[in-house]
Structure formats: structure tokens, C-alpha cells
């Protein structure tokens, strides 16, 4: 966590009131609080937050992640699914063309599918649990975002714990 979490918000605000925030923006990342220099809407530099006594070297890679060629910048939908929805040809997955949609369209499509599935099959048809190895340095947590979005819609089936951390509950329960 960044240093900002270690002190009251009013204290951080007081410390920052004399800083030039016209070019540098303060934000949080998985690797702590950072300062990002933004010019013409583009991050051009990233530095550790001044009050963080132990900043990680990993923040040096944030700018590269933002502008990586492998990053998906816009919502994309499989064309056959967009045309035919649940009646689409599922055998073509993997070689089907994807088309760009707006963020509003993507959210409407997502919500529409949640509605359809819960109406036709009930809340137990939505599984929001994810299991697997977790990286403490992950940039984001897609699984948690999915769980949050579906939970705002209604109920779903989920999991508790995972195979990486179950031993903690066993050890603690036996002590």
C-alpha cells in the first residue's frame, strides 16, 4: 500500500496543498501511490509518491503497461455473437472476427446477457467464482471486477477460498 494509506486523508491533503498538481497527478496503483506526469492527455513520466518510504521499482513499468501494443484499448465483440447472440455459431470461436463497440454498447450487451441468463435459468446459472494462482503484483483483478459487476445485478454462485490459500484456514482453524 502507498504511504497515503498510513496517515489520515486530511494530513495527506495538507502536505500536498503546496505541490504543483497542474502537471503531476497523484493516483494509486497495485504497487502503491504514484505521481504521473500527464501532457496532452498522455502519461509521460511516473515517479514514486514522495511520502512513500519504500517505493517499489515496479512502478517504472506502469507507463509501458498503459501504452503496450498488446493492451486492448476498446471493447470488442465477436461479430457472429453480436449478430446472433446466444444463437451464434460457437464452433467458430477462435477464428471469428471481432468488431469494436462503444463502451455504452458493451455495458448494454453485458447487462442484457445477465438479464437473459437470470430470467431463463435463474441466479445459479451465473458463476462468479474464480480459482487459480494469484499474483501479488497483478496490475488489476479482472475476476474481482466481474464479481462486483454481477453482484450489482443480482445473485450468483461463487466460490470461497482457493487452492493457493486454503491451507491458511486449515492451519488457523486447528490452532
Short mmCIF file of C-alpha atoms in Angstrom, two decimals:
data_model
loop_
_atom_site.label_atom_id
_atom_site.label_comp_id
_atom_site.label_asym_id
_atom_site.label_seq_id
_atom_site.Cartn_x
_atom_site.Cartn_y
_atom_site.Cartn_z
CA UNK A 1 0.00 0.00 0.00
CA UNK A 2 1.08 3.52 -0.58
CA UNK A 3 2.07 5.89 2.18
CA UNK A 4 -1.25 7.70 1.83
CA UNK A 5 -2.97 4.76 3.50
CA UNK A 6 -0.75 5.09 6.56
CA UNK A 7 -1.98 8.55 7.55
CA UNK A 8 -5.29 10.43 7.70
CA UNK A 9 -6.52 11.89 4.40
CA UNK A 10 -6.55 15.44 5.80
CA UNK A 11 -2.85 15.11 6.63
CA UNK A 12 -2.02 14.00 3.09
CA UNK A 13 -4.11 16.87 1.70
CA UNK A 14 -2.29 19.36 3.95
CA UNK A 15 1.09 18.02 2.83
CA UNK A 16 0.07 18.29 -0.84
CA UNK A 17 -1.57 21.72 -0.81
CA UNK A 18 1.64 23.47 -1.85
CA UNK A 19 2.54 20.99 -4.59
CA UNK A 20 2.20 21.80 -8.27
CA UNK A 21 -0.58 19.46 -9.39
CA UNK A 22 -1.19 21.10 -12.74
CA UNK A 23 1.21 18.70 -14.49
CA UNK A 24 1.64 15.89 -12.00
CA UNK A 25 -1.36 13.77 -10.99
CA UNK A 26 -1.38 11.64 -7.87
CA UNK A 27 -3.02 8.26 -8.27
CA UNK A 28 -2.97 4.80 -6.77
CA UNK A 29 -1.81 1.56 -8.31
CA UNK A 30 -1.49 -2.00 -7.11
CA UNK A 31 2.12 -1.14 -6.29
CA UNK A 32 1.30 1.91 -4.20
CA UNK A 33 0.61 5.60 -4.65
CA UNK A 34 2.41 7.23 -7.57
CA UNK A 35 2.80 10.58 -9.28
CA UNK A 36 2.12 10.58 -13.02
CA UNK A 37 3.08 13.46 -15.28
CA UNK A 38 0.38 13.98 -17.90
CA UNK A 39 0.94 16.08 -21.02
CA UNK A 40 -1.78 16.41 -23.64
CA UNK A 41 -3.73 13.57 -22.05
CA UNK A 42 -0.78 11.16 -22.15
CA UNK A 43 1.33 9.86 -19.26
CA UNK A 44 4.92 10.87 -19.99
CA UNK A 45 6.58 10.08 -16.66
CA UNK A 46 5.87 8.14 -13.47
CA UNK A 47 7.58 8.69 -10.11
CA UNK A 48 7.10 7.34 -6.60
CA UNK A 49 4.85 9.29 -4.26
CA UNK A 50 7.09 11.47 -2.11
CA UNK A 51 5.74 10.23 1.23
CA UNK A 52 6.22 6.55 0.36
CA UNK A 53 9.28 5.46 2.32
CA UNK A 54 9.61 2.17 0.44
CA UNK A 55 8.50 2.63 -3.17
CA UNK A 56 8.83 -0.39 -5.41
CA UNK A 57 10.83 -0.43 -8.62
CA UNK A 58 7.79 -1.97 -10.33
CA UNK A 59 6.17 1.44 -10.82
CA UNK A 60 8.72 2.10 -13.57
CA UNK A 61 6.77 -0.32 -15.76
CA UNK A 62 3.36 1.35 -15.39
CA UNK A 63 3.81 3.74 -18.31
CA UNK A 64 4.78 0.81 -20.52
CA UNK A 65 1.67 -1.10 -19.49
CA UNK A 66 -0.59 1.83 -20.35
CA UNK A 67 0.73 2.12 -23.91
CA UNK A 68 1.64 -1.51 -24.61
CA UNK A 69 0.85 -2.76 -28.10
CA UNK A 70 -0.73 -5.86 -26.55
CA UNK A 71 -3.23 -3.87 -24.48
CA UNK A 72 -6.86 -4.00 -25.56
CA UNK A 73 -7.88 -0.36 -25.83
CA UNK A 74 -11.55 -0.69 -26.79
CA UNK A 75 -14.37 -3.13 -26.13
CA UNK A 76 -14.53 -5.79 -28.83
CA UNK A 77 -17.30 -8.29 -29.53
CA UNK A 78 -17.27 -11.42 -31.65
CA UNK A 79 -19.15 -10.45 -34.83
CA UNK A 80 -21.23 -13.63 -35.06
CA UNK A 81 -22.30 -13.25 -31.42
CA UNK A 82 -23.17 -9.59 -31.99
CA UNK A 83 -25.47 -10.58 -34.87
CA UNK A 84 -26.98 -13.74 -33.39
CA UNK A 85 -26.39 -13.51 -29.61
CA UNK A 86 -26.94 -16.85 -27.87
CA UNK A 87 -27.78 -18.49 -31.22
CA UNK A 88 -24.33 -17.70 -32.63
CA UNK A 89 -22.14 -20.43 -34.10
CA UNK A 90 -19.92 -21.43 -31.19
CA UNK A 91 -17.78 -23.72 -33.32
CA UNK A 92 -16.22 -20.64 -34.92
CA UNK A 93 -14.79 -19.36 -31.65
CA UNK A 94 -11.11 -18.61 -32.05
CA UNK A 95 -11.27 -17.81 -35.78
CA UNK A 96 -14.13 -15.38 -35.74
CA UNK A 97 -13.81 -11.70 -36.43
CA UNK A 98 -14.17 -9.22 -33.59
CA UNK A 99 -15.64 -5.75 -34.06
CA UNK A 100 -15.23 -2.65 -31.97
CA UNK A 101 -18.22 -1.36 -29.99
CA UNK A 102 -18.61 1.68 -27.77
CA UNK A 103 -18.31 1.38 -24.00
CA UNK A 104 -22.04 2.07 -23.69
CA UNK A 105 -22.83 -0.72 -26.17
CA UNK A 106 -20.51 -3.11 -24.33
CA UNK A 107 -22.21 -2.39 -21.00
CA UNK A 108 -25.66 -2.78 -22.57
CA UNK A 109 -24.63 -6.13 -24.10
CA UNK A 110 -23.23 -7.32 -20.77
CA UNK A 111 -26.34 -6.26 -18.85
CA UNK A 112 -28.62 -7.79 -21.48
CA UNK A 113 -26.88 -11.16 -21.13
CA UNK A 114 -27.14 -11.03 -17.34
CA UNK A 115 -30.86 -10.35 -17.67
CA UNK A 116 -31.35 -13.16 -20.20
CA UNK A 117 -29.44 -15.74 -18.17
CA UNK A 118 -31.11 -14.91 -14.85
CA UNK A 119 -34.56 -14.81 -16.45
CA UNK A 120 -34.13 -18.10 -18.32
CA UNK A 121 -32.02 -20.12 -15.89
CA UNK A 122 -32.05 -18.38 -12.50
CA UNK A 123 -29.21 -16.83 -10.50
CA UNK A 124 -27.46 -20.20 -10.04
CA UNK A 125 -26.61 -20.10 -13.76
CA UNK A 126 -24.17 -17.24 -13.16
CA UNK A 127 -20.88 -18.41 -11.69
CA UNK A 128 -18.68 -15.58 -10.46
CA UNK A 129 -16.12 -17.64 -8.65
CA UNK A 130 -12.63 -17.88 -9.98
CA UNK A 131 -9.90 -20.11 -8.73
CA UNK A 132 -6.27 -20.23 -9.53
CA UNK A 133 -2.91 -18.89 -8.67
CA UNK A 134 -2.88 -15.21 -7.74
CA UNK A 135 -0.04 -12.80 -8.30
CA UNK A 136 0.55 -10.26 -5.57
CA UNK A 137 1.92 -7.93 -8.26
CA UNK A 138 -1.05 -8.17 -10.55
CA UNK A 139 -1.94 -4.96 -12.33
CA UNK A 140 -5.65 -5.46 -11.88
CA UNK A 141 -8.03 -8.20 -10.88
CA UNK A 142 -10.48 -8.96 -13.68
CA UNK A 143 -12.14 -11.68 -11.62
CA UNK A 144 -12.95 -9.27 -8.81
CA UNK A 145 -14.33 -6.71 -11.26
CA UNK A 146 -16.57 -9.39 -12.77
CA UNK A 147 -17.81 -10.46 -9.34
CA UNK A 148 -18.55 -6.84 -8.43
CA UNK A 149 -20.43 -6.15 -11.69
CA UNK A 150 -22.55 -9.28 -11.49
CA UNK A 151 -23.26 -8.74 -7.78
CA UNK A 152 -24.64 -5.28 -8.57
CA UNK A 153 -27.07 -7.00 -10.95
CA UNK A 154 -28.25 -9.75 -8.66
CA UNK A 155 -27.29 -13.09 -7.19
CA UNK A 156 -24.83 -15.65 -8.48
CA UNK A 157 -22.94 -18.77 -7.49
CA UNK A 158 -19.43 -18.09 -6.26
CA UNK A 159 -16.53 -19.82 -4.56
CA UNK A 160 -14.88 -19.38 -1.20
CA UNK A 161 -11.12 -19.52 -0.93
CA UNK A 162 -8.80 -21.08 -3.48
CA UNK A 163 -6.30 -23.88 -3.63
CA UNK A 164 -3.40 -21.47 -3.09
CA UNK A 165 -4.60 -20.18 0.28
CA UNK A 166 -6.86 -22.91 1.71
CA UNK A 167 -4.06 -24.18 3.93
CA UNK A 168 -4.20 -20.90 5.88
CA UNK A 169 -7.76 -21.56 7.01
CA UNK A 170 -6.87 -25.15 7.91
CA UNK A 171 -3.85 -24.07 9.98
CA UNK A 172 -5.72 -21.25 11.73
CA UNK A 173 -8.77 -23.43 12.43
CA UNK A 174 -6.56 -26.07 14.09
CA UNK A 175 -4.86 -23.60 16.45
#
